[in-house]
Coordinates of C-alpha atoms in Angstrom, one line a residue:
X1 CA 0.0 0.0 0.0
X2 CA 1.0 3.5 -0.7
X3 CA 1.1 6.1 1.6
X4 CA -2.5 7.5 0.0
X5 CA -3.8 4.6 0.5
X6 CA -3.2 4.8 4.5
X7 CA -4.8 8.0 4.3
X8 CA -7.8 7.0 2.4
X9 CA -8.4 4.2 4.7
X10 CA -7.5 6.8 7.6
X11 CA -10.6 9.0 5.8
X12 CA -12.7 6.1 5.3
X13 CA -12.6 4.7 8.5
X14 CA -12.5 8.0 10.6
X15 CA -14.8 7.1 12.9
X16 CA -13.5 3.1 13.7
X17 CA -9.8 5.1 14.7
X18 CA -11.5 7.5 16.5
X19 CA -13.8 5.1 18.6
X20 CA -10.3 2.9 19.5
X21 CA -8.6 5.8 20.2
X22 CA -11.4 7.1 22.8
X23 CA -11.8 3.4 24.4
X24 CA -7.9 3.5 25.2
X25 CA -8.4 6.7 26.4
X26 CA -11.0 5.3 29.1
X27 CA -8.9 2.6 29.7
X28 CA -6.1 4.8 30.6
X29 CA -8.1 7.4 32.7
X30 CA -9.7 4.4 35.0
X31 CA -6.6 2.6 35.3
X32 CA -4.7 5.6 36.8
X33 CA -7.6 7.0 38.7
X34 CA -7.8 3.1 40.2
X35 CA -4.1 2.6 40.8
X36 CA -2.8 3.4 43.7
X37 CA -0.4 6.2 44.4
X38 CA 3.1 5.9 45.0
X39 CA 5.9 8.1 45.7
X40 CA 9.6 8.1 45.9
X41 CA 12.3 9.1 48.2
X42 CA 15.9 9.4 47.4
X43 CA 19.0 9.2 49.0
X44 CA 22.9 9.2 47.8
X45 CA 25.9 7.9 49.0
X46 CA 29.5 7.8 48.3
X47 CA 32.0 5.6 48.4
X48 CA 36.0 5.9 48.8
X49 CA 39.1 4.0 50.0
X50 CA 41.0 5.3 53.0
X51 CA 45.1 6.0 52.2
X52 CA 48.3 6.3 53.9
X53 CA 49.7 9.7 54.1
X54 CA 52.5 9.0 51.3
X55 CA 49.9 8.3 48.9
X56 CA 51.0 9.1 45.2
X57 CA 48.8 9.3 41.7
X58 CA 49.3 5.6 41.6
X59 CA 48.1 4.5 44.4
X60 CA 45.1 7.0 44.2
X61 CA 44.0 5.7 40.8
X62 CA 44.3 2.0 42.5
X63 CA 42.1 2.8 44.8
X64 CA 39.3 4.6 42.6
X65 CA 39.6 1.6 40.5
X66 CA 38.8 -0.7 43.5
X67 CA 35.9 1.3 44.7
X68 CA 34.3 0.9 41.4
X69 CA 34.6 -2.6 41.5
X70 CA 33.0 -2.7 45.1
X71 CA 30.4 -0.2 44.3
X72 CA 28.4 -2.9 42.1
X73 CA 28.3 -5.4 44.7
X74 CA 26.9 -2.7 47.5
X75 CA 24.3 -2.2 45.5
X76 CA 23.1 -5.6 46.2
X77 CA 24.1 -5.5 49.5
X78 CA 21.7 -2.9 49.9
X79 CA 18.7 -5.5 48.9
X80 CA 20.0 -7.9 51.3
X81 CA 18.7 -9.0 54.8
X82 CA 21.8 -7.7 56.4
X83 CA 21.1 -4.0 55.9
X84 CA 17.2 -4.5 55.5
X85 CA 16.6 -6.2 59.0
X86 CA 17.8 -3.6 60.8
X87 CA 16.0 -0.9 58.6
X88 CA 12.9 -2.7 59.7
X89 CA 13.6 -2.7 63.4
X90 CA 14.4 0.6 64.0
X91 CA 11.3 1.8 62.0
X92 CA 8.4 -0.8 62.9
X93 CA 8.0 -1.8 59.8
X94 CA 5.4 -5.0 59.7
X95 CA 7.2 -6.4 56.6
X96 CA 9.7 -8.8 55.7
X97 CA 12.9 -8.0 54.2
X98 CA 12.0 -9.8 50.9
X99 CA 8.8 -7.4 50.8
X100 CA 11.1 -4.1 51.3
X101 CA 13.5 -5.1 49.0
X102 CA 10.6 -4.8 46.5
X103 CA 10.5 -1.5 47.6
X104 CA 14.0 0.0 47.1
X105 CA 16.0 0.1 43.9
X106 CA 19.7 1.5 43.9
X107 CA 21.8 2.5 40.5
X108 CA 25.0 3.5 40.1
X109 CA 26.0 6.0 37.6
X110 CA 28.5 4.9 35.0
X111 CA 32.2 5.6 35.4
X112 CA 30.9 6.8 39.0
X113 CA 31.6 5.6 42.9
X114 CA 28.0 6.9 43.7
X115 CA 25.2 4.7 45.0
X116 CA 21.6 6.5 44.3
X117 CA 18.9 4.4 46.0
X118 CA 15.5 5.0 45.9
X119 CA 12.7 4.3 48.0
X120 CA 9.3 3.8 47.1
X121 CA 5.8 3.5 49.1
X122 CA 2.2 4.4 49.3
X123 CA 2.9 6.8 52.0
X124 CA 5.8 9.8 51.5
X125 CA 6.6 10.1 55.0
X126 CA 7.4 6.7 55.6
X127 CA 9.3 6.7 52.1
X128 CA 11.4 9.4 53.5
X129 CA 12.0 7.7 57.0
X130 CA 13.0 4.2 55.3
X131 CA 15.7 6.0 53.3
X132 CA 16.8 8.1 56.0
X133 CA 17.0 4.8 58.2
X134 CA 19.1 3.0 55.3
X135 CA 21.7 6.2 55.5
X136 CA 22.0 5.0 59.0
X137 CA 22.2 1.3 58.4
X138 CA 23.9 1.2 55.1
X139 CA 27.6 2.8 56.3
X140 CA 27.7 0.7 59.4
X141 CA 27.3 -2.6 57.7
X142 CA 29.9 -1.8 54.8
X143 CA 32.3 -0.6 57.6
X144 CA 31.8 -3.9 59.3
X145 CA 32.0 -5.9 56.7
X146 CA 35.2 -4.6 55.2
X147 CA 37.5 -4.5 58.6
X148 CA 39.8 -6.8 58.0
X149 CA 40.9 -6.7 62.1
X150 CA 39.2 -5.7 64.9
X151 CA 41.4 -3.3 65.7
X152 CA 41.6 -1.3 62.3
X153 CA 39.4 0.3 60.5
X154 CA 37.6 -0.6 57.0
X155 CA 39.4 0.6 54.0
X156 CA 36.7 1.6 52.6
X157 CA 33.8 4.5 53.7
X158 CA 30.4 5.2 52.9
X159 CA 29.7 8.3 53.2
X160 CA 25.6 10.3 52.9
X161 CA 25.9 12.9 50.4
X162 CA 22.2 13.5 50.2
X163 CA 19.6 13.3 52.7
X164 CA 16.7 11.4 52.3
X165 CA 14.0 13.7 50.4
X166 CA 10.6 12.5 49.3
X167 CA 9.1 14.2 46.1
X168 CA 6.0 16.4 47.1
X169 CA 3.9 15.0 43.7
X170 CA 3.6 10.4 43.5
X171 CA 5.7 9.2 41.3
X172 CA 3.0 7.0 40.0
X173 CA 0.4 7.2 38.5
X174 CA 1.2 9.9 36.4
X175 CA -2.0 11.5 34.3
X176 CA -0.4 13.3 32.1
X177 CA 1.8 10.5 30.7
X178 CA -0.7 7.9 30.5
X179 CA -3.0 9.6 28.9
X180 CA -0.8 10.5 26.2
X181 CA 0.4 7.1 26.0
X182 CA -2.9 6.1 25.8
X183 CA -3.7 8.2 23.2
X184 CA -0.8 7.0 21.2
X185 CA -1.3 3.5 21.1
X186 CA -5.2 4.0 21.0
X187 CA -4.3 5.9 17.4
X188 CA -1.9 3.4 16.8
X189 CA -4.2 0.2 17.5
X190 CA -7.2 2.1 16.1
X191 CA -4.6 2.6 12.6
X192 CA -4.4 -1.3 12.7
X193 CA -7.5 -2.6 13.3
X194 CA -9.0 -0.2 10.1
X195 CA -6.4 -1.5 8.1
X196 CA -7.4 -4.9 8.8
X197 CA -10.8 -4.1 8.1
X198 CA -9.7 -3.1 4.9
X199 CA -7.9 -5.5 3.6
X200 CA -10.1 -8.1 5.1
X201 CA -13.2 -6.3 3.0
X202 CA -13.7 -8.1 -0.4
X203 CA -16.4 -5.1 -1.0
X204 CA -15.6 -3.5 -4.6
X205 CA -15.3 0.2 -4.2
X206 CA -13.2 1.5 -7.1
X207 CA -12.3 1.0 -10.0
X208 CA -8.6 -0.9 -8.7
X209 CA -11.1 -3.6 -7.4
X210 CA -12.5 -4.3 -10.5
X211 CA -9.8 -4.7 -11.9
X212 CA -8.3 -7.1 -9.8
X213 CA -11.2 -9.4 -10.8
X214 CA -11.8 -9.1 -14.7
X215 CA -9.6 -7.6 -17.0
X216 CA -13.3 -6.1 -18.5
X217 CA -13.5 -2.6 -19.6
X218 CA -15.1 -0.5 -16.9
X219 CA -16.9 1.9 -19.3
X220 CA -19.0 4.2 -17.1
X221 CA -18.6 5.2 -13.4
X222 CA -21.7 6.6 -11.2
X223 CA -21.3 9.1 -8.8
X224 CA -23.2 8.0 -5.5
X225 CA -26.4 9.8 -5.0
X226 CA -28.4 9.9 -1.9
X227 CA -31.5 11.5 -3.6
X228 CA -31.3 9.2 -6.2
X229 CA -34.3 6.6 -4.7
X230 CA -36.5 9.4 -4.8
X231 CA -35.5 10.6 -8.2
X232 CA -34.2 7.9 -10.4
X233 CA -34.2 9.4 -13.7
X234 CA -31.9 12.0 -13.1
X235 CA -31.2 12.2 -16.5
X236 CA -34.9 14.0 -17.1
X237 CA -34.8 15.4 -13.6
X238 CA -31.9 17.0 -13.8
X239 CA -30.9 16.5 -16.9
X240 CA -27.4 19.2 -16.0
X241 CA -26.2 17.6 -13.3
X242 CA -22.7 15.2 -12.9
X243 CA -24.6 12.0 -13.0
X244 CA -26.7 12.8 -15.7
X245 CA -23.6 14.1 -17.9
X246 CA -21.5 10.6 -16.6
X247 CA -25.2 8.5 -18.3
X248 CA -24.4 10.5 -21.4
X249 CA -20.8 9.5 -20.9
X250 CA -21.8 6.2 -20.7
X251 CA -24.1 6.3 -23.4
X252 CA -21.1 7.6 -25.8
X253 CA -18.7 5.1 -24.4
X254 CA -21.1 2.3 -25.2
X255 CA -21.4 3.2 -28.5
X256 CA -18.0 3.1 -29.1
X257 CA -17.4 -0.4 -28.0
X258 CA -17.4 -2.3 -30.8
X259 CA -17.0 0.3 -34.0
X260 CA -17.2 -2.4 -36.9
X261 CA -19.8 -3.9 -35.1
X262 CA -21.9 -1.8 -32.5
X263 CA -24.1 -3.5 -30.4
X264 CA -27.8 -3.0 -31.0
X265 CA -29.6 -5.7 -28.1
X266 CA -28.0 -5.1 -24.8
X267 CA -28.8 -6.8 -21.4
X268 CA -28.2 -4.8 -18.3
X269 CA -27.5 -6.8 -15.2
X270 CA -26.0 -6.9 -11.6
X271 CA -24.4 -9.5 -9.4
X272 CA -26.7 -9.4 -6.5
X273 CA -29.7 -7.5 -6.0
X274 CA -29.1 -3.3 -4.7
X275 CA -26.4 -2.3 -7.2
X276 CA -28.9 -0.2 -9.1
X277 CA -28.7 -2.0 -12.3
X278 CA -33.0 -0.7 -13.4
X279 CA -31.9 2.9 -12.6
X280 CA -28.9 2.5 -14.5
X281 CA -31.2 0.8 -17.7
X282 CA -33.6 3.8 -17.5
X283 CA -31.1 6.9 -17.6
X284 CA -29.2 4.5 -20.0
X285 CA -32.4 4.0 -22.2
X286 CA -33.5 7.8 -21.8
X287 CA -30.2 9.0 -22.8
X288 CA -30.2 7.4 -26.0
X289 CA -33.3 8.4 -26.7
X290 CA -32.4 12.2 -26.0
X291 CA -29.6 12.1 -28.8
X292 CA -32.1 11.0 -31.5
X293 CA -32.1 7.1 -31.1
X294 CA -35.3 5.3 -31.1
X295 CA -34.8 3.1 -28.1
X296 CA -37.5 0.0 -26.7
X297 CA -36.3 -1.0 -22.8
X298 CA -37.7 -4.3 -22.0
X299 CA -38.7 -5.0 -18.2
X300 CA -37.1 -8.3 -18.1
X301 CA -36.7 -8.5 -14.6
X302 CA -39.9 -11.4 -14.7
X303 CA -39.3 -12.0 -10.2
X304 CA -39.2 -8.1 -8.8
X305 CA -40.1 -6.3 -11.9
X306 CA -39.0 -2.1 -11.1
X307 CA -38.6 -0.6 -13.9
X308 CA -42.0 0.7 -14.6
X309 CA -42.7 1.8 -11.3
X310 CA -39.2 3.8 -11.8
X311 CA -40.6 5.6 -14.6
X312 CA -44.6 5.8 -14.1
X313 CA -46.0 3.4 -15.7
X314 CA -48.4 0.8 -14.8
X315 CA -49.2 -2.1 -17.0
X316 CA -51.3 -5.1 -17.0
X317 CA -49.6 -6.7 -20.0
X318 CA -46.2 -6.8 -20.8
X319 CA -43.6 -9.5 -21.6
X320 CA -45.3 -12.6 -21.0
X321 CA -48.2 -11.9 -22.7
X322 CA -46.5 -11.5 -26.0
X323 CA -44.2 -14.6 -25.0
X324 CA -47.1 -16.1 -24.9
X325 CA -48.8 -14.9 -28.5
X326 CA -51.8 -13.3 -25.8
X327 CA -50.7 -9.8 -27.2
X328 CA -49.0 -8.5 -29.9
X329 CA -45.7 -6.3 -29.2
X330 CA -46.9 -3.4 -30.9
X331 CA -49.9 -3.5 -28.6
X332 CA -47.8 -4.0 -25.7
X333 CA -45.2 -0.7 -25.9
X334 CA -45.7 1.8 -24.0
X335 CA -43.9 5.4 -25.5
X336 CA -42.4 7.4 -22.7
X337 CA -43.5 10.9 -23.4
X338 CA -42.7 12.3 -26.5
X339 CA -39.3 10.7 -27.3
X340 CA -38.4 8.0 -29.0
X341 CA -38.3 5.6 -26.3
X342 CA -40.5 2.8 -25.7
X343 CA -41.0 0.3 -23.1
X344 CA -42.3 -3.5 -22.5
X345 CA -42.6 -4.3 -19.1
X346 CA -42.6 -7.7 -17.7
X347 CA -46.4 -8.1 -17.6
X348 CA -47.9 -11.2 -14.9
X349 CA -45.1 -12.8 -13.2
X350 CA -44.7 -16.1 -14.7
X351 CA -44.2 -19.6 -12.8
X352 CA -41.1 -20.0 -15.3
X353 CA -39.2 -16.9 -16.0
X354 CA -36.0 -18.6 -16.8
X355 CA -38.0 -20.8 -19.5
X356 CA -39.6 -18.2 -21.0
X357 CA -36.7 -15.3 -21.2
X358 CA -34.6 -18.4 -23.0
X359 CA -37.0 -19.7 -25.2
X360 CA -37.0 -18.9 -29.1
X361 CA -40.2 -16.7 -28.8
X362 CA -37.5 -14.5 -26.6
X363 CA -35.2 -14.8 -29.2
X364 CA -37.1 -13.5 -32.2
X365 CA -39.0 -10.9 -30.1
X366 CA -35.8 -9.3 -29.6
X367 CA -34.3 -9.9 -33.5
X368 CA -37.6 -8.1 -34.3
X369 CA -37.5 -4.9 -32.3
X370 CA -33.7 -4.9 -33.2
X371 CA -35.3 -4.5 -36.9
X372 CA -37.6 -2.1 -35.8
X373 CA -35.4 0.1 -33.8
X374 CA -31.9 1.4 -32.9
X375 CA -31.5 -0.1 -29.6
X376 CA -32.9 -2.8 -27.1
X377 CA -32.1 -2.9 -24.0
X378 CA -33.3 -5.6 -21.6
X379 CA -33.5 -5.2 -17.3
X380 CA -32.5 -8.5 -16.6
X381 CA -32.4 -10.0 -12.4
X382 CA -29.2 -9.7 -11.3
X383 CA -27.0 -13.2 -12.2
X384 CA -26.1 -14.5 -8.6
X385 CA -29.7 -15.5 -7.3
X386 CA -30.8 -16.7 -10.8
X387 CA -30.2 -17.6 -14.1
X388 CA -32.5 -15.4 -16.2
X389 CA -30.2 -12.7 -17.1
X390 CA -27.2 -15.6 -18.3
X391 CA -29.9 -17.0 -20.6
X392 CA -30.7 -13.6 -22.5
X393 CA -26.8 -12.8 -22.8
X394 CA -27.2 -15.6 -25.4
X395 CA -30.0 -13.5 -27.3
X396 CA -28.4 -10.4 -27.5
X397 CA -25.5 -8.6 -28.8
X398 CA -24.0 -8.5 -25.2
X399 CA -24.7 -7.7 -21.4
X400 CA -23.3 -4.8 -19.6
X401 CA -22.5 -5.4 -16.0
X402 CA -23.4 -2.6 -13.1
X403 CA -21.2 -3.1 -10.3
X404 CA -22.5 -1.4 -7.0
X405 CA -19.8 0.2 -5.1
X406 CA -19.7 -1.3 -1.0
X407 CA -22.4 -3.5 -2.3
X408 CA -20.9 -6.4 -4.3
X409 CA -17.7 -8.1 -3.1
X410 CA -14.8 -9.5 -5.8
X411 CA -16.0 -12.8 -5.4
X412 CA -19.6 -12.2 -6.3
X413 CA -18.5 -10.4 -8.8
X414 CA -15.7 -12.7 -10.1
X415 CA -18.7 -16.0 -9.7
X416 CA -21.5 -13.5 -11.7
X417 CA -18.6 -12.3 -14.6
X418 CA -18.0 -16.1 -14.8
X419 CA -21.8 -17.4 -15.5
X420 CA -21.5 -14.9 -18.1
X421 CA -18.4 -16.4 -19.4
X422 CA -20.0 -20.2 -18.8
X423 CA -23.0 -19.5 -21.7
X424 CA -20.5 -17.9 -24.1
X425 CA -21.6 -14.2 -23.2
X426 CA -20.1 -10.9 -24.7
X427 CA -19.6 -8.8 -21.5
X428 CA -19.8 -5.1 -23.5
X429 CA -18.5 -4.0 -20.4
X430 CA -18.8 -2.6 -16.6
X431 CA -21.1 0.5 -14.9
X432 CA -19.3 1.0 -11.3
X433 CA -22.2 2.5 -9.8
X434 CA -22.7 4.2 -6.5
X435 CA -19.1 5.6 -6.5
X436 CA -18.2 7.9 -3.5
X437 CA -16.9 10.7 -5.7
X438 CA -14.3 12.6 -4.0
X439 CA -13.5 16.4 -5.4
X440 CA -11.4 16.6 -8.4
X441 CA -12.1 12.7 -9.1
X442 CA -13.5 11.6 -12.4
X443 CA -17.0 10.9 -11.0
X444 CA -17.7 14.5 -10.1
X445 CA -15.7 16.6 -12.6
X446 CA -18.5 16.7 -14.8
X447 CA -21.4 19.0 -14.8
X448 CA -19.1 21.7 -13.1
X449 CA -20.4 24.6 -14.9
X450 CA -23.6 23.8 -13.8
X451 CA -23.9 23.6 -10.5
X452 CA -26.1 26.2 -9.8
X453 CA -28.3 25.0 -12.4
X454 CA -28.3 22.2 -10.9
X455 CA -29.2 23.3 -7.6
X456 CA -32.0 25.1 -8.7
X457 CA -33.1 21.5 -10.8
X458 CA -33.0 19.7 -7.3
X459 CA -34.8 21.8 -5.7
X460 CA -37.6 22.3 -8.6
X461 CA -37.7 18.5 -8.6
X462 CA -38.2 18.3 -4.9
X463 CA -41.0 20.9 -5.2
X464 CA -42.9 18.9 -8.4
X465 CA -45.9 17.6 -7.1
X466 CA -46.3 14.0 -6.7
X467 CA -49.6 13.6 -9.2
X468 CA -47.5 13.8 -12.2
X469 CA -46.0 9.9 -11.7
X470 CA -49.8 9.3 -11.2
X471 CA -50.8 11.3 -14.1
X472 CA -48.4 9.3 -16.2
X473 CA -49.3 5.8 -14.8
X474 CA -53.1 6.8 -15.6
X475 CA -52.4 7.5 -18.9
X476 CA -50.6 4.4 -19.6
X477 CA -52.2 1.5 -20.8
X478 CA -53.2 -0.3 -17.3
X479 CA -56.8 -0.6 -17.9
X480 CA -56.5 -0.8 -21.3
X481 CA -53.6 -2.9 -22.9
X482 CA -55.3 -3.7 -26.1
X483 CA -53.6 -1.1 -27.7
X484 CA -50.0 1.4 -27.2
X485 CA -50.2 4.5 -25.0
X486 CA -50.2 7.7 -26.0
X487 CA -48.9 9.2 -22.7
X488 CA -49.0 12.8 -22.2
X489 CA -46.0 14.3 -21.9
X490 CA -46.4 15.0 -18.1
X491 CA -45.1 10.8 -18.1
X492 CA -42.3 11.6 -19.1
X493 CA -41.1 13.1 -15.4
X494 CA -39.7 16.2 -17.4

């Protein structure tokens, strides 16, 4: 991973770091409001060798070095029961030596003949009167132990240099400290745990995703729109804004897929259900129709047909009537306003979609509205849960994939690519929809000139009342399917 990709992960997952980050926090705050305090007391002592009056350089630097050879192992003598016993006695302590010796930690300083020790307990005071009891102790038992007769003194001396003081503040817990600790390694964990998430997330979200799956052309890319349930033909309802001028993108791109020979009969799928695949067929279907194509959409979606409800119709007969010779197509198209695009819808749901969207009846419906007009374009279900829109990649000039962003994951994607690929499908190519466009990406660099305009179309669509779906599903041919609408221009959600 680069180092944009940390921070994209670090902006995606904002809130996951944050959370982490304020749970170690908490941690940190009760642990050092619930540990006890401690604090510290100090004391120094020094320690030289005792020479003849005759005493040259030589002898002087003999003795330093044998003082700093004794000076390491005072420093455990000071841990021992022979200084800690009587430490103990003389202040009432109701410990054992073992216990103190938890207590008391001594360093020396390099290169140095200087014993620091340090004395640690819950209460100051009686930090402070330990440490000034082992400045007491501690000479007497090194001048013992080094006499070498009874009637001479020790060679060597310990010596107080600094009287046992007791810091005013504890030495532990310290706020300040653990909380920024705990703020570091809450970022820190908070960092790793999103980054797991991410990599562990098989959901496509860009276009880098995709093509880690299929080497397929990805030849349109769908800006995410949270109005976009409430108005999905944004290509008629706001026909200036970025997603309608990426449809038109996509419309030019798919036109210019195949040059020598352009696909006419098109089938628009998903992987699973959600990705926005009717939406995408609609604004697909509307924008080739707005540069002069005559167009027919065919509901083909035969389980949860939507696409008629998307763009206010209502229908009785559709599909399966003509499938089964109950209607004839031409009675069965419905124009959408006053363009040249028409629509079949699916008509009663069926017992057998699959049978009848792969029968021959299918076959040369579709070979005669590809006669008839420039392009057809079928709303198939998506490929994971069934088979329908596989078997109709055999009866047209190719399918065309959406691919919902945070919906889909690779391996649904890579399984639905590869039913495609099992019946001998053309995939025309891939619609990454629901894309989270960021500024200055290619998903919202379009329609820059009008964005007032296109305020001012969002808000005009939010204020058109809501009879004018119901005006066009009235006028459609609901009642009366004996014969094509005529619906009045108000169906056309313009």
């Amino acid at each position: 991973m680069e180092l944009r990709d940390y921070l994209e992960v670090a902006r995606k997952r904002w809130r996951l770091i944050a959370a982490v980050t304020l749970a170690v926090l908490a941690a940190a705050a009760v642990w050092t409001i619930l540990t006890p305090k401690t604090y510290a007391a100090t004391t120094q002592f020094f320690v030289s060798t005792t020479t003849s009056g005759d005493s040259n350089a030589a002898s002087l630097q003999q003795g330093n070095t044998f003082t700093q050879a004794r000076v390491k192992s005072y420093t455990q003598l000071l841990e021992s029961p022979k200084v800690l016993d009587p430490v103990i006695a003389a202040t009432g302590l109701d410990v054992t030596s073992v216990e103190l010796a938890k207590q008391i930690t001594s360093t020396v300083p390099l290169d140095t003949v200087v014993i620091e020790v340090t004395v640690s307990d819950a209460s100051a005071e009686r930090a402070t009167k330990i440490a000034g009891e082992l400045g007491e102790v501690f000479p007497r038992t090194i001048a013992d132990l080094e006499k070498v007769q009874d009637n001479q003194p020790s060679p060597v001396k310990v010596t107080v240099v600094k009287d046992a003081t007791a810091e005013a503040a504890p030495v532990s817990p310290r706020p300040a400290r653990n909380l920024l600790l705990g703020g570091v390694i809450g970022l820190l964990l908070g960092l790793g745990i999103a980054l797991l998430r991410e990599t562990l997330d098989q959901r496509v979200k860009s276009e880098r995703e995709v093509a880690s799956v299929t080497d397929a052309t990805v030849i349109g890319g769908i800006a995410f729109d949270a109005d976009a349930p409430d108005h999905p033909l944004i290509v008629q309802v706001d026909p200036r804004s970025a997603r309608a001028e990426a449809f038109r993108s996509l419309r030019t791109n798919l036109q210019f897929v195949n040059v020598a020979n352009p696909p006419k009969s098109i089938v628009v799928t998903s992987s699973v259900p959600g990705e926005g695949k009717s939406t995408t067929a609609a604004n697909l279907a509307i924008s080739l129709a707005d540069a002069g194509q005559s167009v027919v959409i065919i509901e083909g979606d035969l389980r949860r047909p939507r696409l008629l409800e998307y763009m206010g119709f209502e229908g009785a007969v559709g599909l399966t009537d003509v499938l089964i010779g109950r209607v004839d197509v031409k009675d069965a198209l419905q124009q959408f306003g006053r363009s040249q695009l028409w629509l079949l819808g699916s008509g009663p749901i069926p017992p057998n979609p699959s049978e009848l969207l792969g029968s021959s009846r299918m076959g040369a419906l579709i070979d005669e509205l590809v006669e008839s007009y420039d392009f057809v374009i079928v709303d198939a279900p998506p490929l994971l849960p069934v088979t329908d829109a596989a078997v109709v990649s055999t009866l047209v000039d190719g399918a065309v994939v959406v691919v919902g962003a945070e919906i889909v994951t690779r391996d649904q994607l890579r399984h639905a690519l590869d039913s495609l690929v099992a019946v001998k499908g053309n995939i025309l190519g891939l619609i990454l929809n629901r894309v989270l466009a960021k500024p200055g990406s290619t998903y919202s660099t379009y329609g820059y000139r009008y964005e007032q305009d296109t305020e001012r179309g969002r808000a005009k669509s939010r204020q058109e009342p809501a009879t004018r779906r119901d005006a066009a599903a009235t006028s459609a041919p609901g009642a009366d399917s004996s014969r094509r609408s005529e619906t009045p221009e108000a169906s056309a959600l313009s």
